[in-house]
Short mmCIF file of C-alpha atoms in Angstrom, two decimals:
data_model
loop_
_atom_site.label_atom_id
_atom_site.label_comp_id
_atom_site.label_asym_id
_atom_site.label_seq_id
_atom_site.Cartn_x
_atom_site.Cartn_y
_atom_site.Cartn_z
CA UNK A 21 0.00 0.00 0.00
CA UNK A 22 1.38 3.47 -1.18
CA UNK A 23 0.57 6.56 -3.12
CA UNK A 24 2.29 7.52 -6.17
CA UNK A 25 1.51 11.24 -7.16
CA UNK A 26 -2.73 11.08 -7.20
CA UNK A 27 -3.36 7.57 -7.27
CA UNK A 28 -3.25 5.28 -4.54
CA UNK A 29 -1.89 1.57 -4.98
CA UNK A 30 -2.76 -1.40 -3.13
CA UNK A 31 -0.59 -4.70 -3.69
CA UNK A 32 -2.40 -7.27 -2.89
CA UNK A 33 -0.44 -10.77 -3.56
CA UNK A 34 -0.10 -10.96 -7.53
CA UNK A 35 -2.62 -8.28 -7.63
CA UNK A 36 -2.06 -4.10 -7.72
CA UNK A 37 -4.83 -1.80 -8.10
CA UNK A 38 -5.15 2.02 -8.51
CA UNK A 39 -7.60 3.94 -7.44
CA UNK A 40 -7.96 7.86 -6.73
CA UNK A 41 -8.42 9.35 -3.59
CA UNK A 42 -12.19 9.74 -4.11
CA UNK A 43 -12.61 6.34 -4.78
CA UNK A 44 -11.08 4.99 -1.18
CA UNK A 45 -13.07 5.72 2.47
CA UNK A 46 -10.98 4.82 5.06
CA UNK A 47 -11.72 3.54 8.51
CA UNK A 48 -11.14 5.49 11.32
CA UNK A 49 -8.47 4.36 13.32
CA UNK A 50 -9.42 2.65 17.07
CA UNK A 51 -6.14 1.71 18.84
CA UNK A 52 -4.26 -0.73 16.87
CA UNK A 53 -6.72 -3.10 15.17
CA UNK A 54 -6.87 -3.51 11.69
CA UNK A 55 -7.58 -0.94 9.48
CA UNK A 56 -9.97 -1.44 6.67
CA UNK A 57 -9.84 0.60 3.07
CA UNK A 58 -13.64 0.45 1.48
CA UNK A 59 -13.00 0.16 -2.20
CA UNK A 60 -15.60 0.62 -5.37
CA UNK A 61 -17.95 -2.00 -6.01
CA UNK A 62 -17.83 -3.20 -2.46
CA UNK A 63 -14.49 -4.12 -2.13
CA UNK A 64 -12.52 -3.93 1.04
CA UNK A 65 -8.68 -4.07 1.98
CA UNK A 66 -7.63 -5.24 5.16
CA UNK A 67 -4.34 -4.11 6.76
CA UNK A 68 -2.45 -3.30 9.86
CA UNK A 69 -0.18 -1.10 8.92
CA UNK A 70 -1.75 1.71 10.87
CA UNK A 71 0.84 4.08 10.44
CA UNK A 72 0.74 3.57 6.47
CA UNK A 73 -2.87 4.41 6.58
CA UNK A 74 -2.65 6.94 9.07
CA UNK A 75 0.02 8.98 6.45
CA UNK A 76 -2.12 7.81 3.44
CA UNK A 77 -5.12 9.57 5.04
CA UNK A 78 -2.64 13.21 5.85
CA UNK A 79 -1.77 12.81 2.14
CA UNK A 80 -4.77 13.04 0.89
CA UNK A 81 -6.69 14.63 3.79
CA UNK A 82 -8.82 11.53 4.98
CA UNK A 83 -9.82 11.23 8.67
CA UNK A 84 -8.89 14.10 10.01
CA UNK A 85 -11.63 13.09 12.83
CA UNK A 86 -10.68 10.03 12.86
CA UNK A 87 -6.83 10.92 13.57
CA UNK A 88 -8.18 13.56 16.22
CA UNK A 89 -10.27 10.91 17.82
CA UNK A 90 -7.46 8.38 18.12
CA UNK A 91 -5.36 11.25 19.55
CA UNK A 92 -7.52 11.77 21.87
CA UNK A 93 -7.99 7.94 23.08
CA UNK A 94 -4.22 7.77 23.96
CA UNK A 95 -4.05 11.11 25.91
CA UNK A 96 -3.78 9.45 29.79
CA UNK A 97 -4.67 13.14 31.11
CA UNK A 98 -7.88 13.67 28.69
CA UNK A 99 -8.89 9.87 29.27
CA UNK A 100 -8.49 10.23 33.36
CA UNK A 101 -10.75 13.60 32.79
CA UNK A 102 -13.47 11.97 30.58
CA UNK A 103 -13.58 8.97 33.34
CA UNK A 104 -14.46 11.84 36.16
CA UNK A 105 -16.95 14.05 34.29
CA UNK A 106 -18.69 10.87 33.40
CA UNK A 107 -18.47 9.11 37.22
CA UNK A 108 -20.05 12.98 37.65
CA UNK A 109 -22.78 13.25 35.53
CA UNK A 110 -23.63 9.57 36.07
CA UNK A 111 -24.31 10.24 39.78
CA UNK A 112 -25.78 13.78 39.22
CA UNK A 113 -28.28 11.93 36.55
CA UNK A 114 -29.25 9.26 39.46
CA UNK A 115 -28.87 11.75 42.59
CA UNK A 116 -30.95 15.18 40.92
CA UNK A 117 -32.42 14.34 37.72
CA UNK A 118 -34.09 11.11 38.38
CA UNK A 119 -35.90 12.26 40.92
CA UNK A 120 -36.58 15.86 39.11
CA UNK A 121 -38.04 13.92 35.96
CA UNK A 122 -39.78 11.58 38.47
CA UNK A 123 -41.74 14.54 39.78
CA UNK A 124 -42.43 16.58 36.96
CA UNK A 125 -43.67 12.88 35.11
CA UNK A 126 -45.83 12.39 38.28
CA UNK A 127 -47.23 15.58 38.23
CA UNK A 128 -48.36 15.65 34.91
CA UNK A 129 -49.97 12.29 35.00
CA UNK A 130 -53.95 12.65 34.75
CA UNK A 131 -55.53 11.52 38.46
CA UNK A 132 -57.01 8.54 36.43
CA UNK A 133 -53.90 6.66 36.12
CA UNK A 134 -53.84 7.07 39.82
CA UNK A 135 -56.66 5.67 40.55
CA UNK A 136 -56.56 2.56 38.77
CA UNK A 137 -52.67 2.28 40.14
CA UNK A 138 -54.53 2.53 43.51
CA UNK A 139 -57.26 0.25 43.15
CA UNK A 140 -55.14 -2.24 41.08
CA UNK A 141 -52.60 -1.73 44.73
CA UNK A 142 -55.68 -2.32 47.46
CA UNK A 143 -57.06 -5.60 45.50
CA UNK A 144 -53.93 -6.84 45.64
CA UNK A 145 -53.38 -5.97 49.04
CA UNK A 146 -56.71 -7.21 50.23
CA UNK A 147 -55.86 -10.63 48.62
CA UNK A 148 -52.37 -10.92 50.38
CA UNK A 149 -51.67 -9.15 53.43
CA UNK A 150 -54.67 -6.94 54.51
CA UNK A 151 -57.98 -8.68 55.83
CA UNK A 152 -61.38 -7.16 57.32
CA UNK A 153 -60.68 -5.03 59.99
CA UNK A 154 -61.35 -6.75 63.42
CA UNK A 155 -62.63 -2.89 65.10
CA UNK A 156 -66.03 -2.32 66.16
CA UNK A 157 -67.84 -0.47 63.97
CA UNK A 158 -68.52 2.49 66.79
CA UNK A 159 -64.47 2.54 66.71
CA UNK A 160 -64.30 3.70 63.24
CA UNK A 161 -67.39 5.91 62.94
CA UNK A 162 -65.34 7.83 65.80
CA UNK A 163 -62.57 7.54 63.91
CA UNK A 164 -63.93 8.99 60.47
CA UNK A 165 -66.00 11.99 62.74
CA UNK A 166 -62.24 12.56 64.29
CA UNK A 167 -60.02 12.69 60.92
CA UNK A 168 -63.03 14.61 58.81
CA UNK A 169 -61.21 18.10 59.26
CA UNK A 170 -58.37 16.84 57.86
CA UNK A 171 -59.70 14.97 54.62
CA UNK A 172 -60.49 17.91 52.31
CA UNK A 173 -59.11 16.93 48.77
CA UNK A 174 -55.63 17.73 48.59
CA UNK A 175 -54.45 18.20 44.67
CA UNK A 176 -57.81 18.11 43.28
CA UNK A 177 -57.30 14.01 45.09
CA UNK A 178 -60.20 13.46 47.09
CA UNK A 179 -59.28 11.28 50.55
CA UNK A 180 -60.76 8.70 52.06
CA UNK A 181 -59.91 6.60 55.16
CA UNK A 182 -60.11 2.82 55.05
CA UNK A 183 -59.38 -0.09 58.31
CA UNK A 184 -57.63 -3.22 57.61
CA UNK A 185 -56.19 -6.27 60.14
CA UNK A 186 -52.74 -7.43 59.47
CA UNK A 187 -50.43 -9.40 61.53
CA UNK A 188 -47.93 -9.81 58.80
CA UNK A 189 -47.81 -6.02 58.52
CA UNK A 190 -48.65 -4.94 62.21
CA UNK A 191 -48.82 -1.22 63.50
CA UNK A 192 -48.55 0.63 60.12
CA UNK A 193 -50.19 3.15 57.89
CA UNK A 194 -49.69 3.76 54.05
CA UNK A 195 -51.14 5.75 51.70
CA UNK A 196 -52.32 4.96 48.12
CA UNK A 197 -51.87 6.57 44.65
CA UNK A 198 -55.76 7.74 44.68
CA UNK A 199 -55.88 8.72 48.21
CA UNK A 200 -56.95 5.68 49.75
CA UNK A 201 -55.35 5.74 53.59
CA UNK A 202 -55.45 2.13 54.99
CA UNK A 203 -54.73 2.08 58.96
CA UNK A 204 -53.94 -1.26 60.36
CA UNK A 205 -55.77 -2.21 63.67
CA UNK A 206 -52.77 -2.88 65.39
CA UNK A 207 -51.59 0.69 64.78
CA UNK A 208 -55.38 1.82 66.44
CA UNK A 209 -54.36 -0.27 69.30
CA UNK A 210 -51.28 1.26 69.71
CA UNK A 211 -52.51 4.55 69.56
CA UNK A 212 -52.99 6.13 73.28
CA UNK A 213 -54.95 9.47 72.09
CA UNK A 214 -56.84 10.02 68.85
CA UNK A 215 -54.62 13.30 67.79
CA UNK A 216 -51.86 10.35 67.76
CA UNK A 217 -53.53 9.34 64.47
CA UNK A 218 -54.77 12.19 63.27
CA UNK A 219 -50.83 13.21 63.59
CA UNK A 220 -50.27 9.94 61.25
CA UNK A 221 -52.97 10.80 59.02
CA UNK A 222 -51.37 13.98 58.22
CA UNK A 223 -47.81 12.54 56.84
CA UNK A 224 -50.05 10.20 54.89
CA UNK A 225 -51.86 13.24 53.34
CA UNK A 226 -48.44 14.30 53.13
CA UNK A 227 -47.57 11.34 50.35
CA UNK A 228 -50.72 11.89 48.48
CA UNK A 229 -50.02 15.66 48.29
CA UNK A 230 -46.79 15.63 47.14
CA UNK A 231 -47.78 12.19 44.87
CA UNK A 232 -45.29 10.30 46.75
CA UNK A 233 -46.93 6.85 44.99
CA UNK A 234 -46.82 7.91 41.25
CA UNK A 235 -43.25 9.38 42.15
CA UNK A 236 -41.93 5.99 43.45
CA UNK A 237 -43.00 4.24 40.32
CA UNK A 238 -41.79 6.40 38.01
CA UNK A 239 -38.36 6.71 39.94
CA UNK A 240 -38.05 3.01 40.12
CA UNK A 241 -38.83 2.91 35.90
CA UNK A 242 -36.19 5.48 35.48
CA UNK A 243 -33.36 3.99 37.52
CA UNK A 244 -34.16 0.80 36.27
CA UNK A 245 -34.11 2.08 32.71
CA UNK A 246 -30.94 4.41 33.64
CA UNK A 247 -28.91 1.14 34.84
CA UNK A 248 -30.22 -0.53 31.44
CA UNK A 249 -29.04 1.74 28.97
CA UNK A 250 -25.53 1.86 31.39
CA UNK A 251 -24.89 -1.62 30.80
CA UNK A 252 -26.51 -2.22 27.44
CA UNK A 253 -28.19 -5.61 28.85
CA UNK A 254 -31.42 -6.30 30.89
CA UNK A 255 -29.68 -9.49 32.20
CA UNK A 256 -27.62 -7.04 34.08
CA UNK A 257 -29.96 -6.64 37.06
CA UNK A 258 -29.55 -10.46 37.43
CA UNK A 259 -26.33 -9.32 38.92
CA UNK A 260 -25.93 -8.67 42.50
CA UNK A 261 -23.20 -5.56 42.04
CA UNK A 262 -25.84 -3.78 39.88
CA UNK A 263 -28.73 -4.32 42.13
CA UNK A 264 -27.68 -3.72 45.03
CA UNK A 265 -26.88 -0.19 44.09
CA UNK A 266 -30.16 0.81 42.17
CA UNK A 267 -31.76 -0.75 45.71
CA UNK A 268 -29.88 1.21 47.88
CA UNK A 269 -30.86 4.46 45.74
CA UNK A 270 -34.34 3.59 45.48
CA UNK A 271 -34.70 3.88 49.53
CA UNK A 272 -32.76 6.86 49.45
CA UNK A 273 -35.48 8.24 47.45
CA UNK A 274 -38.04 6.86 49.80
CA UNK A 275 -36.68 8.52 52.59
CA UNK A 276 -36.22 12.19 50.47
CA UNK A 277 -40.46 11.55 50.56
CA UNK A 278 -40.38 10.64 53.97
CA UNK A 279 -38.82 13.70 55.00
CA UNK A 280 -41.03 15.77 52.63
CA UNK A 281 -44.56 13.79 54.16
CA UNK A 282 -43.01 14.90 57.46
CA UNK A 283 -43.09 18.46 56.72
CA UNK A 284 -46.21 18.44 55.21
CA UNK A 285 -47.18 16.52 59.19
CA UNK A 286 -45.89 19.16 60.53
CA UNK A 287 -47.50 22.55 59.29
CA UNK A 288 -51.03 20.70 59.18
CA UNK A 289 -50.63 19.90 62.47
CA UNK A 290 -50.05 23.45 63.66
CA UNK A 291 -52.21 25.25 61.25
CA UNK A 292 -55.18 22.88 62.78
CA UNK A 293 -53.84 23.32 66.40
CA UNK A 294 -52.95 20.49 67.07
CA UNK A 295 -50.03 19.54 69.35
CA UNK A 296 -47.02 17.62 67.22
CA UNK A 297 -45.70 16.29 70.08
CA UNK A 298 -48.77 13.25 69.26
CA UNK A 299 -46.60 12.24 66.47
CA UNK A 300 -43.66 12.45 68.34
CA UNK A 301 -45.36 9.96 70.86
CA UNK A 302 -47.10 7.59 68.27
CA UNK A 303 -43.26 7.42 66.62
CA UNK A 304 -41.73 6.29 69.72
CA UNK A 305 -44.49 3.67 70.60
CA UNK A 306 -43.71 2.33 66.89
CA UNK A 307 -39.87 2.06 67.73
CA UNK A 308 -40.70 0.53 70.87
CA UNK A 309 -43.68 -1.99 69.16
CA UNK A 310 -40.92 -3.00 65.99
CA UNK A 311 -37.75 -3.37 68.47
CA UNK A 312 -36.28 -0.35 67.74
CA UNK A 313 -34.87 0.60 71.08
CA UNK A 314 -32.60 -2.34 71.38
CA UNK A 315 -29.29 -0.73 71.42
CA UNK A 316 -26.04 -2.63 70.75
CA UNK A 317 -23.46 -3.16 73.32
CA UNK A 318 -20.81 -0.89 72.63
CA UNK A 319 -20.60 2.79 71.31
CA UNK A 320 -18.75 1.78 68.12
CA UNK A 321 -21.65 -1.17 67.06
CA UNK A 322 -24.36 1.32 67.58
CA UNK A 323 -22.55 3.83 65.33
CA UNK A 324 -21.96 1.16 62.65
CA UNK A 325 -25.23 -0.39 63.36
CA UNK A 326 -27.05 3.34 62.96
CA UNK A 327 -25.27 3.69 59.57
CA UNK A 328 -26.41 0.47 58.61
CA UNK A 329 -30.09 1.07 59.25
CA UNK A 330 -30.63 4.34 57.44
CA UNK A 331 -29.08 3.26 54.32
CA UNK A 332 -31.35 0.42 54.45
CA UNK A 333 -34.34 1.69 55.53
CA UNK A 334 -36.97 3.77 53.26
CA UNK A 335 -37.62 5.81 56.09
CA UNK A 336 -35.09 8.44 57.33
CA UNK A 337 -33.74 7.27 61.15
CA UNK A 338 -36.90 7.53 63.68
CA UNK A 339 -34.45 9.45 66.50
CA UNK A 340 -34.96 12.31 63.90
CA UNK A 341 -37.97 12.44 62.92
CA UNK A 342 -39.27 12.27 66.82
CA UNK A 343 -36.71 14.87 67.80
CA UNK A 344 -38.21 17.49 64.74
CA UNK A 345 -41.36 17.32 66.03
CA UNK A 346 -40.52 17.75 69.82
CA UNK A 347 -38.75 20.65 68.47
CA UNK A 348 -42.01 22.23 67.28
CA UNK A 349 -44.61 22.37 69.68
#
């Protein structure tokens, strides 16, 4: 392979052709693999004689990308660069735009969708872990009287409070999509004044407000999509170093709407003049109902143990949350 004057010659065994510059497309370079010439009617000529091609293509003014590019991919200092603006953006995509594009996507969603993701959520709930609730019926007629202030349709989402039994789930309290609020009995039980509730019914109005549920699916779609398109295969998530990341952000997002249902908790409470110390009480009789105020036996385990539980819980650490609302009364 050489160039004499305008023509460029290619000896190939027994054979030598000539062709003009126009005729040839050259490959761009990508380290030192084989180069390939692309010749009229679909011809191709292999070599690796990089450098020959390389000064073939300056001859003639081929690849001038392709020669920047290849520049570029053997510059240590531009390579070490590109690896830290992308370790950057990566993390800046999964930290602040994820859940930015969650938001504005669960904002814009028409309250329909909600309300079939919520019904589709309590059937399936009713057939697994939720059963009839086991409270007289006086019990929650006082109950519904005692929470109407508070259910006014938040978001153009109308509320409605529902009672369900379930050991499996115990004292708990969640809040559907279409602004369905299940309380357990067990969390009734455990309740030792009514404004205890009413203080849990507010952070669940909280999550319907900010639409907490439609937020946490489309988060979970995005990261799951994010990690896709990262590693180019959906097999990836079969792999534990790839899952256990995307996990650990998804409860870091579920304790960003925690923290946000909290707030909301809060100013409800004292616009309707109501103490927040009730949450701060209801919290602590959770802790002390789930185990919570086991400590471990030395100052360094409960530090590491801490740690442990807030990156994997969905719920930022209880300590907090009590001490916020003490602060406030």
């Amino acid at each position: 392979m050489r160039s004499v004057a305008d023509v460029i010659v290619l000896d190939a065994g027994d054979t030598r052709l000539r062709f003009t510059p126009d005729e040839v497309e050259i490959s761009p370079r990508i380290g030192n693999t084989p180069r390939y010439l692309y010749l009229p009617d679909d011809g191709v000529f292999e070599t690796e004689d990089n450098d020959g091609v390389d000064q073939l293509g300056r001859r003639f003014r081929h690849g001038r990308g392709s020669r920047l590019l290849h520049a570029l991919e053997n510059h240590l200092g531009l390579i070490l660069v590109a690896v830290a603006v992308t370790i950057a953006a990566t993390g800046g995509a999964f930290v602040w735009g994820v859940p930015w594009a969650a938001q504005a996507v669960a904002n814009a969603l028409p309250d329909t969708i909600a309300e079939q993701v919520g019904e589709s959520t309590l059937s399936t709930l009713d057939r697994t872990w939720l059963a009839p609730s086991e409270l007289p019926r006086e019990r929650q007629q006082a109950l519904q009287a005692h929470f109407q202030p508070l259910l006014s349709p938040v978001e153009g989402q109308y509320l409605k409070v529902i009672f369900r039994s379930s050991p499996a789930i115990g004292a708990n309290a969640m809040a559907l999509p279409d602004g369905t609020l299940i309380f357990t009995d067990d969390l009734v039980n455990l309740a030792g004044d009514d404004n205890e509730l009413t203080a849990i019914l507010a952070h669940e109005i909280g999550h319907v407000a900010h639409r907490h549920g439609m937020k946490g699916m489309v988060q979970s779609s995005l990261t799951f999509w994010l990690i896709v398109m990262m590693t180019g295969d959906l097999s990836a998530f079969s792999d534990a170093t790839v899952v256990v990341p995307a996990i650990l952000m998804s409860l870091s997002y579920s304790r960003d709407m925690e923290w946000e249902a909290d707030t909301y908790a809060l100013e409800t409470l004292i616009e309707n003049g109501i103490d927040p110390i009730h949450f701060a009480n209801i919290m602590e009789r959770l802790m002390a109902a789930h185990g919570e105020e086991d400590e471990p036996e030395t100052a360094e385990d409960s530090s590491r143990w801490d740690t442990l539980r807030d990156m994997l819980s969905s719920h930022p650490v209880t300590g907090e949350r009590i001490e916020r609302f003490k602060q406030n009364p």
